C-alpha positions as a printed NumPy array, in Angstrom:
array([[ 91.292,  36.126, 124.766],
       [ 90.707,  34.169, 121.597],
       [ 87.747,  32.379, 121.416],
       [ 88.79 ,  28.397, 121.533],
       [ 87.003,  25.621, 122.708],
       [ 86.761,  24.352, 125.674],
       [ 89.11 ,  21.381, 124.568],
       [ 91.762,  23.707, 123.609],
       [ 90.977,  25.304, 127.41 ],
       [ 92.061,  22.07 , 129.056],
       [ 94.235,  21.054, 126.725],
       [ 96.591,  24.301, 127.311],
       [ 96.013,  23.322, 131.434],
       [ 97.214,  19.683, 131.822],
       [ 99.99 ,  19.329, 133.436],
       [101.915,  18.295, 129.762],
       [101.017,  19.057, 126.703],
       [102.189,  17.885, 122.599],
       [102.428,  20.828, 120.961],
       [103.888,  21.63 , 117.72 ],
       [104.931,  25.06 , 115.445],
       [102.757,  26.269, 112.365],
       [102.847,  27.994, 110.007],
       [105.279,  29.303, 106.243],
       [107.405,  31.893, 105.007],
       [106.15 ,  33.2  , 101.993],
       [109.382,  35.508,  99.899],
       [108.916,  38.26 ,  97.746],
       [109.682,  35.685,  95.101],
       [106.883,  33.382,  95.411],
       [108.745,  30.419,  97.384],
       [107.095,  29.838, 100.324],
       [109.115,  27.986, 103.94 ],
       [107.041,  25.676, 106.385],
       [107.964,  27.184, 110.083],
       [108.58 ,  23.303, 110.758],
       [110.288,  22.348, 114.117],
       [113.364,  20.663, 112.251],
       [112.93 ,  24.445, 110.71 ],
       [112.692,  26.086, 113.375],
       [116.007,  26.56 , 116.419],
       [114.044,  25.158, 119.942],
       [113.17 ,  28.526, 122.275],
       [114.062,  31.064, 119.22 ],
       [110.2  ,  31.149, 118.689],
       [109.296,  34.437, 120.751],
       [105.946,  37.629, 119.761],
       [105.517,  40.413, 122.436],
       [103.503,  43.014, 122.248],
       [102.234,  45.829, 124.67 ],
       [ 99.099,  48.291, 124.298],
       [100.59 ,  51.041, 127.204],
       [103.983,  52.849, 127.087],
       [104.006,  53.922, 130.553],
       [103.089,  52.479, 133.448],
       [ 99.912,  53.027, 134.749],
       [ 96.776,  52.45 , 131.961],
       [ 96.179,  54.694, 128.932],
       [ 93.89 ,  54.753, 125.95 ],
       [ 95.246,  55.94 , 122.54 ],
       [ 98.18 ,  53.818, 122.633],
       [ 98.98 ,  51.71 , 119.572],
       [102.427,  49.581, 119.434],
       [103.584,  47.518, 116.411],
       [103.596,  43.733, 117.394],
       [107.312,  42.106, 117.216],
       [107.864,  38.344, 116.224],
       [111.665,  36.328, 115.754],
       [113.08 ,  33.133, 115.199],
       [116.011,  31.34 , 114.225],
       [115.758,  28.998, 111.15 ],
       [117.972,  26.99 , 109.858],
       [118.546,  27.545, 105.927],
       [121.218,  27.777, 104.032],
       [118.986,  30.963, 101.436],
       [121.266,  33.977, 102.434],
       [119.477,  36.957, 104.136],
       [118.63 ,  39.392, 102.111],
       [116.399,  37.083, 100.361],
       [113.861,  37.782, 103.355],
       [112.991,  40.88 , 103.523],
       [109.435,  41.717, 102.553],
       [108.592,  38.494, 103.385],
       [105.772,  37.214, 104.837],
       [105.293,  35.451, 107.983],
       [102.733,  33.609, 109.488],
       [102.648,  31.815, 113.115],
       [100.163,  29.679, 113.447],
       [100.43 ,  27.053, 116.916],
       [ 98.818,  22.997, 116.943],
       [ 98.011,  21.454, 120.024],
       [ 96.612,  18.323, 121.063],
       [ 93.216,  17.505, 122.036],
       [ 92.105,  14.724, 124.719],
       [ 90.961,  13.112, 121.252],
       [ 94.308,  12.669, 118.943],
       [ 92.804,  15.644, 117.479],
       [ 95.146,  18.677, 115.928],
       [ 94.16 ,  22.614, 116.798],
       [ 95.053,  25.028, 114.862],
       [ 95.363,  28.89 , 116.714],
       [ 96.672,  31.462, 114.573],
       [ 99.133,  33.78 , 116.593],
       [100.112,  36.209, 114.032],
       [101.014,  38.133, 110.883],
       [103.799,  39.893, 109.91 ],
       [106.701,  41.122, 107.777],
       [110.229,  40.938, 108.406],
       [112.083,  43.513, 108.075],
       [115.506,  43.006, 110.297],
       [117.184,  39.461, 108.712],
       [120.439,  38.222, 109.885],
       [122.911,  35.372, 108.985],
       [125.   ,  33.306, 111.728],
       [126.916,  30.564, 110.424],
       [124.107,  27.851, 109.106],
       [120.404,  29.876, 110.659],
       [119.058,  33.194, 109.551],
       [117.639,  35.532, 112.318],
       [114.394,  36.599, 111.261],
       [112.469,  39.534, 113.022],
       [108.715,  41.263, 112.325],
       [106.505,  43.608, 112.536],
       [102.598,  43.844, 112.296],
       [101.539,  45.206, 109.71 ],
       [100.483,  48.39 , 111.778],
       [104.077,  49.084, 109.926],
       [102.531,  49.908, 106.922],
       [100.128,  53.017, 108.896],
       [103.886,  54.791, 109.478],
       [103.577,  57.201, 106.615],
       [103.781,  60.498, 106.605],
       [100.224,  61.964, 107.517],
       [100.267,  65.208, 105.481],
       [ 98.209,  67.152, 103.635],
       [ 95.64 ,  64.765, 104.2  ],
       [ 91.868,  65.212, 105.878],
       [ 89.498,  62.36 , 107.96 ],
       [ 86.159,  62.957, 109.094],
       [ 83.297,  61.255, 110.239],
       [ 82.042,  58.928, 112.871],
       [ 84.495,  57.243, 113.783],
       [ 82.921,  53.65 , 110.816],
       [ 84.509,  55.558, 108.407],
       [ 86.983,  57.441, 110.137],
       [ 88.74 ,  54.341, 110.696],
       [ 87.258,  52.611, 107.091],
       [ 89.382,  55.487, 105.575],
       [ 92.002,  55.045, 107.367],
       [ 92.624,  51.099, 106.383],
       [ 91.472,  52.171, 102.817],
       [ 94.634,  54.662, 103.041],
       [ 96.937,  52.049, 104.009],
       [ 95.959,  48.983, 102.938],
       [ 94.215,  47.274, 105.6  ],
       [ 91.783,  45.38 , 106.775],
       [ 89.143,  46.094, 109.092],
       [ 88.624,  44.065, 112.381],
       [ 85.081,  45.19 , 112.329],
       [ 82.48 ,  45.524, 111.54 ],
       [ 80.352,  49.704, 111.718],
       [ 77.92 ,  47.568, 114.095],
       [ 80.58 ,  46.543, 116.793],
       [ 82.045,  49.753, 116.462],
       [ 79.103,  51.554, 117.655],
       [ 79.132,  48.466, 120.136],
       [ 82.43 ,  50.112, 121.875],
       [ 81.12 ,  54.133, 122.813],
       [ 78.558,  56.517, 122.599],
       [ 81.617,  58.564, 121.428],
       [ 81.743,  55.945, 118.068],
       [ 78.694,  57.777, 116.475],
       [ 79.816,  61.293, 117.245],
       [ 81.426,  63.399, 113.753],
       [ 85.012,  63.593, 114.608],
       [ 87.857,  65.15 , 111.709],
       [ 91.431,  64.756, 111.85 ],
       [ 93.986,  66.806, 109.669],
       [ 97.707,  67.649, 111.025],
       [ 97.119,  70.872, 113.061],
       [ 95.789,  68.278, 115.549],
       [ 99.094,  67.446, 116.407],
       [ 98.863,  63.442, 114.718],
       [102.041,  63.061, 111.971],
       [101.668,  59.835, 110.516],
       [ 98.662,  57.659, 110.084],
       [ 99.58 ,  55.367, 113.054],
       [ 98.188,  57.861, 115.251],
       [ 95.248,  59.099, 113.631],
       [ 94.268,  55.291, 114.266],
       [ 95.633,  55.543, 117.848],
       [ 93.349,  59.256, 118.853],
       [ 90.34 ,  57.066, 117.269],
       [ 91.143,  53.984, 119.616],
       [ 91.336,  57.089, 122.29 ],
       [ 88.007,  57.939, 121.507],
       [ 86.076,  55.614, 121.643],
       [ 88.317,  53.49 , 124.883],
       [ 90.392,  51.486, 123.882],
       [ 93.576,  50.669, 121.966],
       [ 94.305,  50.2  , 118.536],
       [ 96.228,  46.881, 117.924],
       [ 96.896,  44.078, 114.906],
       [ 94.726,  41.002, 115.52 ],
       [ 95.759,  37.498, 114.628],
       [ 94.855,  37.357, 111.282],
       [ 96.438,  40.935, 110.495],
       [ 93.715,  42.773, 110.475],
       [ 93.34 ,  46.29 , 112.335],
       [ 91.185,  46.702, 115.68 ],
       [ 89.837,  48.248, 118.176],
       [ 89.756,  46.758, 121.417],
       [ 89.254,  47.344, 124.642],
       [ 90.393,  46.529, 128.238],
       [ 88.686,  44.125, 129.46 ],
       [ 85.304,  44.55 , 132.493],
       [ 85.201,  40.574, 133.365],
       [ 87.772,  38.177, 134.229],
       [ 88.349,  35.754, 130.736],
       [ 89.636,  33.551, 132.252],
       [ 91.36 ,  31.828, 136.183],
       [ 95.066,  30.847, 136.643],
       [ 95.054,  29.069, 139.788],
       [ 98.566,  29.395, 141.303],
       [ 99.005,  25.837, 139.569],
       [ 99.009,  27.565, 135.889],
       [101.746,  29.801, 137.215],
       [105.706,  30.222, 137.39 ],
       [105.904,  33.494, 139.633],
       [102.835,  35.81 , 139.851],
       [104.056,  39.368, 141.346],
       [100.779,  40.492, 142.467],
       [100.887,  44.61 , 143.763],
       [ 98.66 ,  44.945, 147.322],
       [ 97.722,  48.232, 146.442],
       [ 94.438,  48.442, 143.573],
       [ 93.845,  50.739, 141.015],
       [ 89.883,  52.01 , 140.606],
       [ 89.761,  55.275, 138.75 ],
       [ 87.294,  57.754, 140.196],
       [ 88.419,  60.878, 138.071],
       [ 88.619,  61.62 , 133.805],
       [ 90.048,  65.391, 133.018],
       [ 90.732,  66.193, 129.682],
       [ 93.007,  69.089, 129.11 ],
       [ 92.445,  71.101, 125.958],
       [ 93.735,  73.874, 124.309],
       [ 90.661,  76.033, 124.79 ],
       [ 88.499,  74.431, 128.231],
       [ 88.971,  71.558, 130.814],
       [ 86.906,  68.769, 131.534],
       [ 86.578,  66.586, 134.133],
       [ 83.927,  63.315, 135.324],
       [ 84.251,  61.902, 138.469],
       [ 82.206,  60.149, 140.821],
       [ 80.492,  62.151, 142.866],
       [ 82.204,  62.063, 146.917],
       [ 84.533,  59.579, 145.712],
       [ 88.228,  58.996, 146.333],
       [ 90.603,  57.757, 143.966],
       [ 92.815,  57.461, 141.229],
       [ 92.63 ,  60.236, 138.663],
       [ 93.674,  59.821, 134.977],
       [ 94.27 ,  62.791, 133.417],
       [ 94.886,  63.038, 128.967],
       [ 96.737,  66.391, 127.867],
       [ 96.219,  65.547, 124.521],
       [ 93.085,  64.031, 122.722],
       [ 92.968,  65.915, 119.418],
       [ 89.346,  64.72 , 118.924],
       [ 88.007,  66.295, 121.948],
       [ 90.315,  69.519, 120.09 ],
       [ 86.708,  71.449, 118.898],
       [ 83.379,  71.794, 118.894],
       [ 80.97 ,  72.894, 121.371],
       [ 80.803,  72.407, 125.173],
       [ 78.274,  70.767, 125.463],
       [ 79.668,  68.037, 123.029],
       [ 83.148,  68.131, 124.726],
       [ 82.15 ,  67.29 , 128.259],
       [ 79.671,  64.255, 126.152],
       [ 83.172,  62.724, 124.722],
       [ 84.581,  63.121, 128.171],
       [ 81.762,  60.646, 129.84 ],
       [ 81.879,  59.01 , 127.755],
       [ 85.871,  58.052, 128.04 ],
       [ 85.023,  58.197, 132.044],
       [ 81.917,  55.626, 131.709],
       [ 84.815,  52.699, 130.257],
       [ 87.404,  54.564, 132.729],
       [ 85.428,  53.611, 135.493],
       [ 85.092,  49.845, 135.16 ],
       [ 88.383,  49.064, 135.332],
       [ 89.3  ,  48.402, 138.803],
       [ 91.925,  46.4  , 138.598],
       [ 95.529,  45.058, 140.865],
       [ 99.028,  45.373, 139.124],
       [100.492,  42.205, 138.676],
       [102.95 ,  40.172, 136.353],
       [103.039,  36.263, 136.012],
       [105.596,  34.381, 134.376],
       [103.559,  31.295, 132.895],
       [103.856,  28.09 , 130.473],
       [102.677,  29.838, 126.916],
       [ 99.598,  30.097, 126.307],
       [ 99.752,  32.191, 122.79 ],
       [ 95.332,  32.615, 122.816],
       [ 95.277,  35.681, 125.808],
       [ 95.455,  39.144, 124.075],
       [ 95.93 ,  42.225, 125.144],
       [ 93.763,  43.726, 127.728],
       [ 92.35 ,  40.284, 128.544],
       [ 91.246,  40.62 , 131.469],
       [ 92.786,  37.213, 134.252],
       [ 92.189,  36.411, 137.236],
       [ 94.563,  35.401, 140.377],
       [ 93.269,  33.319, 142.645],
       [ 95.24 ,  32.977, 145.756],
       [ 94.441,  31.61 , 149.618],
       [ 93.045,  34.762, 150.768],
       [ 91.655,  37.053, 147.615],
       [ 90.912,  36.611, 143.648],
       [ 92.39 ,  40.056, 142.483],
       [ 92.024,  40.923, 138.614],
       [ 94.998,  42.126, 136.407],
       [ 94.64 ,  43.974, 132.844],
       [ 97.011,  42.324, 130.512],
       [ 99.435,  45.232, 129.463],
       [102.204,  43.595, 128.039],
       [102.624,  40.286, 126.615],
       [105.316,  37.543, 125.24 ],
       [104.996,  34.341, 124.428],
       [107.522,  31.535, 123.648],
       [107.166,  29.114, 121.807],
       [107.628,  25.994, 124.713],
       [109.184,  28.673, 126.472],
       [107.792,  30.035, 129.746],
       [105.334,  33.906, 128.591],
       [105.338,  36.86 , 131.132],
       [101.607,  38.773, 131.181],
       [101.67 ,  42.201, 132.795],
       [ 99.62 ,  44.031, 134.33 ],
       [101.203,  47.858, 134.54 ],
       [ 98.916,  50.543, 136.811],
       [ 99.443,  53.383, 139.332],
       [100.009,  53.655, 143.366],
       [ 97.568,  55.688, 144.941],
       [ 99.13 ,  56.282, 147.34 ],
       [101.503,  58.77 , 145.202],
       [ 98.568,  59.452, 143.042],
       [ 98.944,  63.943, 144.639],
       [102.297,  63.695, 144.21 ],
       [102.965,  66.187, 141.504],
       [106.566,  67.979, 141.195],
       [107.707,  71.555, 139.367],
       [108.024,  69.843, 136.444],
       [104.705,  69.051, 135.67 ],
       [103.212,  72.296, 136.744],
       [105.903,  74.335, 134.306],
       [104.496,  72.05 , 131.499],
       [100.948,  72.709, 132.024],
       [101.672,  75.811, 132.24 ],
       [103.823,  75.964, 128.686],
       [100.716,  73.976, 127.509],
       [ 98.149,  76.367, 127.497],
       [100.764,  79.193, 126.579],
       [101.893,  77.778, 123.974],
       [ 97.884,  76.775, 122.915],
       [ 97.049,  80.526, 123.418],
       [ 99.91 ,  81.949, 120.329],
       [ 98.904,  78.701, 118.19 ],
       [ 97.559,  79.917, 114.759],
       [ 95.108,  78.494, 113.993],
       [ 94.239,  77.679, 109.622],
       [ 90.856,  77.918, 108.189],
       [ 91.137,  76.743, 104.71 ],
       [ 88.526,  76.468, 101.846],
       [ 88.162,  74.6  ,  98.549],
       [ 85.529,  75.556,  95.802],
       [ 83.46 ,  71.972,  95.563],
       [ 82.848,  72.387,  91.687],
       [ 82.694,  75.255,  88.654],
       [ 81.266,  79.205,  88.93 ],
       [ 80.585,  80.615,  86.625],
       [ 80.384,  84.757,  87.098],
       [ 77.786,  86.36 ,  84.023],
       [ 77.43 ,  89.937,  83.273],
       [ 73.896,  90.557,  85.048],
       [ 73.906,  92.444,  87.159],
       [ 73.743,  90.394,  90.616],
       [ 76.653,  88.773,  92.933],
       [ 78.136,  85.392,  92.619],
       [ 79.079,  83.487,  95.706],
       [ 82.793,  82.043,  95.405],
       [ 83.524,  81.738,  99.146],
       [ 82.313,  80.848, 102.407],
       [ 84.012,  80.088, 106.043],
       [ 83.165,  80.15 , 109.36 ],
       [ 85.203,  80.498, 112.37 ],
       [ 84.822,  80.877, 115.556],
       [ 87.102,  82.851, 118.02 ],
       [ 87.819,  82.152, 121.456],
       [ 88.977,  85.54 , 122.271],
       [ 88.908,  89.43 , 121.485],
       [ 91.33 ,  88.734, 118.823],
       [ 93.043,  90.11 , 115.005],
       [ 93.141,  87.637, 111.369],
       [ 93.217,  88.089, 107.967],
       [ 91.983,  86.353, 105.082],
       [ 94.176,  85.348, 102.087],
       [ 93.251,  83.685,  98.477],
       [ 94.289,  83.332,  95.494],
       [ 92.17 ,  82.54 ,  92.618],
       [ 92.569,  81.415,  89.062],
       [ 89.937,  82.096,  86.027],
       [ 89.519,  82.765,  82.917],
       [ 87.993,  85.624,  81.348],
       [ 85.631,  86.56 ,  78.67 ],
       [ 85.292,  89.874,  77.665],
       [ 81.929,  90.458,  76.207],
       [ 82.457,  91.732,  71.96 ],
       [ 81.516,  94.79 ,  70.61 ],
       [ 81.46 ,  95.999,  66.952],
       [ 83.755,  99.327,  66.375],
       [ 82.701, 101.421,  63.481],
       [ 85.494, 103.608,  61.652],
       [ 84.857, 106.443,  60.479],
       [ 84.238, 106.165,  56.612],
       [ 85.116, 110.105,  54.119],
       [ 83.549, 109.993,  50.521],
       [ 81.292, 111.695,  48.574],
       [ 80.33 , 108.76 ,  46.491],
       [ 77.562, 105.819,  48.379],
       [ 80.395, 103.373,  46.28 ],
       [ 82.871, 105.523,  48.443],
       [ 81.298, 103.409,  51.861],
       [ 80.814, 100.32 ,  50.087],
       [ 82.688,  97.532,  52.409],
       [ 83.481,  99.634,  55.654],
       [ 85.614,  98.414,  58.103],
       [ 83.232,  97.368,  61.409],
       [ 86.43 ,  95.059,  63.646],
       [ 85.301,  93.827,  66.416],
       [ 87.388,  93.633,  70.217],
       [ 86.442,  92.45 ,  73.582],
       [ 84.626,  94.664,  75.839],
       [ 86.217,  96.45 ,  79.505],
       [ 86.088,  93.98 ,  81.327],
       [ 85.311,  94.776,  85.63 ],
       [ 84.985,  92.2  ,  87.736],
       [ 84.311,  93.064,  91.637],
       [ 85.129,  91.298,  95.131],
       [ 82.667,  92.843,  97.419],
       [ 83.67 ,  90.816, 100.867],
       [ 81.099,  90.377, 103.831],
       [ 81.41 ,  90.043, 107.701],
       [ 78.54 ,  88.459, 109.68 ],
       [ 76.043,  88.867, 106.001],
       [ 76.706,  92.317, 106.35 ],
       [ 78.91 ,  94.194, 102.775],
       [ 81.9  ,  95.963, 103.479],
       [ 81.395,  99.091, 101.577],
       [ 84.445, 101.06 , 101.947],
       [ 86.57 ,  97.978, 101.085],
       [ 85.144,  96.706,  96.706],
       [ 88.624,  95.932,  95.272],
       [ 87.579,  96.   ,  90.975],
       [ 90.468,  94.302,  88.209],
       [ 89.744,  95.113,  85.003],
       [ 90.641,  91.364,  82.99 ],
       [ 91.1  ,  90.966,  79.025],
       [ 89.903,  87.99 ,  77.578],
       [ 92.888,  85.04 ,  79.354],
       [ 93.963,  83.267,  82.337],
       [ 94.627,  85.452,  85.039],
       [ 95.987,  85.231,  88.809],
       [ 93.771,  86.957,  91.398],
       [ 95.699,  88.009,  94.952],
       [ 93.011,  88.305,  97.426],
       [ 93.639,  90.124, 101.015],
       [ 91.66 ,  91.557, 103.398],
       [ 92.657,  92.868, 107.643],
       [ 90.135,  91.96 , 110.7  ],
       [ 91.791,  94.38 , 113.308],
       [ 89.657,  94.124, 115.543],
       [ 87.375,  90.358, 116.128],
       [ 84.996,  90.34 , 119.402],
       [ 85.441,  87.151, 121.132],
       [ 84.311,  83.909, 121.45 ],
       [ 81.621,  85.058, 118.864],
       [ 80.983,  82.989, 115.437],
       [ 81.466,  84.727, 112.476],
       [ 81.029,  84.411, 108.888],
       [ 82.88 ,  85.796, 106.024],
       [ 81.869,  84.957, 102.082],
       [ 83.588,  86.987,  99.002],
       [ 81.041,  87.939,  96.42 ],
       [ 81.732,  88.448,  92.939],
       [ 80.32 ,  90.546,  90.183],
       [ 81.28 ,  91.375,  86.074],
       [ 80.647,  94.105,  84.642],
       [ 81.555,  93.79 ,  80.427],
       [ 81.525,  90.227,  80.21 ],
       [ 82.067,  87.272,  82.77 ],
       [ 84.24 ,  84.909,  84.556],
       [ 85.044,  81.368,  84.365],
       [ 86.502,  79.773,  87.497],
       [ 86.994,  76.29 ,  87.501],
       [ 86.617,  73.506,  90.364],
       [ 89.297,  73.507,  92.996],
       [ 91.139,  76.978,  92.148],
       [ 89.687,  78.738,  94.716],
       [ 91.604,  78.549,  97.718],
       [ 91.314,  80.982, 100.513],
       [ 92.396,  80.764, 103.923],
       [ 91.043,  83.182, 107.521],
       [ 93.924,  82.41 , 109.982],
       [ 94.832,  84.373, 113.244],
       [ 95.602,  83.609, 117.012],
       [ 93.049,  82.964, 120.029],
       [ 90.941,  81.119, 117.193],
       [ 88.27 ,  77.726, 117.866],
       [ 90.657,  74.896, 115.761],
       [ 87.073,  74.022, 113.168],
       [ 84.864,  71.392, 113.848],
       [ 83.624,  69.022, 110.707],
       [ 80.75 ,  69.348, 109.089],
       [ 78.162,  69.953, 111.41 ],
       [ 75.048,  68.965, 109.086],
       [ 74.443,  72.419, 107.884],
       [ 73.23 ,  72.664, 104.162],
       [ 72.422,  76.54 , 102.9  ],
       [ 70.667,  76.942, 100.061],
       [ 69.286,  79.891,  97.438],
       [ 67.193,  79.822,  94.213],
       [ 66.29 ,  83.107,  92.593],
       [ 62.317,  83.48 ,  91.906],
       [ 61.162,  86.142,  88.592],
       [ 58.304,  87.939,  88.705],
       [ 55.841,  86.035,  88.075],
       [ 53.321,  87.053,  85.269],
       [ 49.649,  86.999,  83.764],
       [ 48.035,  86.991,  80.902],
       [ 45.414,  89.615,  79.884],
       [ 42.721,  86.989,  80.72 ],
       [ 43.876,  85.134,  84.505],
       [ 41.432,  87.076,  86.878],
       [ 41.518,  85.242,  89.281],
       [ 44.663,  84.292,  91.39 ],
       [ 44.633,  80.826,  92.403],
       [ 47.021,  80.417,  96.003],
       [ 49.725,  78.302,  95.797],
       [ 49.733,  75.37 ,  97.791],
       [ 52.516,  73.081,  98.783],
       [ 54.358,  70.081, 101.86 ],
       [ 57.619,  71.301, 103.555],
       [ 58.892,  69.014, 105.919],
       [ 61.132,  69.473, 108.098],
       [ 62.818,  67.382, 110.002],
       [ 66.928,  66.322, 111.049],
       [ 69.327,  63.957, 109.431],
       [ 72.834,  62.555, 110.445],
       [ 75.375,  62.965, 107.318],
       [ 77.213,  60.438, 106.508],
       [ 80.741,  60.277, 105.265],
       [ 80.79 ,  59.056, 101.37 ],
       [ 81.58 ,  59.628,  98.293],
       [ 79.425,  59.343,  94.812],
       [ 79.637,  60.065,  91.633],
       [ 77.387,  60.462,  88.786],
       [ 76.078,  61.907,  85.253],
       [ 72.888,  62.928,  84.574],
       [ 72.325,  63.436,  80.67 ],
       [ 70.355,  65.859,  79.493],
       [ 66.182,  65.416,  79.624],
       [ 63.298,  65.884,  76.953],
       [ 61.082,  68.316,  79.044],
       [ 57.67 ,  68.265,  78.353],
       [ 55.765,  71.71 ,  78.237],
       [ 53.939,  71.981,  81.328],
       [ 49.642,  71.839,  79.871],
       [ 47.739,  75.938,  81.617],
       [ 45.494,  75.635,  83.069],
       [ 43.151,  78.629,  82.459],
       [ 41.175,  79.689,  84.439]])
């Protein structure tokens, strides 16, 4: 429930109330129209929203709020498209003052004229998230991913990092979302994160993106005198188990020895990757919220109270008991009746699984086993391969197989070849010294050979080492290697290293596009914070007078830190270096 003063609560529950319409329409040309009782057709203002799709409780829903009204105006309907609609509600308190309650912020998407009236329909800022999510990757903890969604779609995030972390332990688990996770729009991404946090995504009254959860304690009590009609179910919903079905495994959390409803989640993108322990922890965290949501389904019609919000727990006292319901659907009408609905599954029918359900689950498992997985790589910095007899790392990929399978490696490398220059001596004939003066010594490019070496699990595949002769200039190098027999339930590391002879090769940032693809493989995890460092130290030399070998001492600190998803850019100019002083013993 929106945070309102006690004076508002008293006024809204009073048998009589004095209220009025407020807000405004801001057209695309900058002009505004005040929404007053005289400008708006009586009984036409309506706001509708919901946070579940079916007839039972669910996590991860992400609906667009809708507002509609009829306006007296001489303007054409075309003038209202893409207008900013601000709806506020004002009520007079007992002391005579007026309290203004924000109801919602919308964008007009439909306008239709009839006689002297224009009918408008607007949608909240969830409309901005209805953008195609392709070729993009978001990763990090829940707050970091939500920030990326908000920044990309041009909306403001309503919660701070601390508020997001307070929702669920899952908020601190590093995750990744891309096109392979069954998300097609940015709105789907917001829903996946909300599901991960045991809540739902919505746009609040001020137009900000918010992750909300269902209430565990009642925020308001609606006595029989405060409601017009109440249809309260004779059963209550108590969840005793949660089942999360992924492509590879099924995870279950339950209350041992207790009967109740079972929630099954068959599509949870953020639980598709990670170790078994991590994914079981995700399931446990979601169930910790679910098991606290005992409620009774109900449908209530009452005088309008725009302070109520989706997810609110509402007490409905009767003569015998006080059941509580959860607001999953809300329809508010200005100076009209308000409908509050809480859906729920009848526990007596919960165990009735149909033959169609069984077939769908079987097909889902088959599709998961046959799903083609891609592990991709792009070089994040420039690469220089020199003629020094040393290998240079170009591609590093780690992939996981869930069963015995086969796969293939494909790569396209755009490079620039820079052969060494060598002098060619042409034979000159003659009898005297003057004949040899000015003899031509032209230069030409040396023969540049680029050798590719493949390593699987740090073991060189010496039976297949492609080599390419290169002339000076730009080249496109295509690489391919098949993996006919890969052991299942294992993690493999694949690396490609380059070696030059007769010159060097330059590869610019982002000019290596590589992938390993196949079936029977696990979806790639987000970066887990592992860093691999390599340093080559040359052989130290000692002067003849250095007779004593000194011990080399240093301090090494080892620990684990949580990686933070952030981007930074810094330019460091060349620094003057002073030669260190040497002490000779």
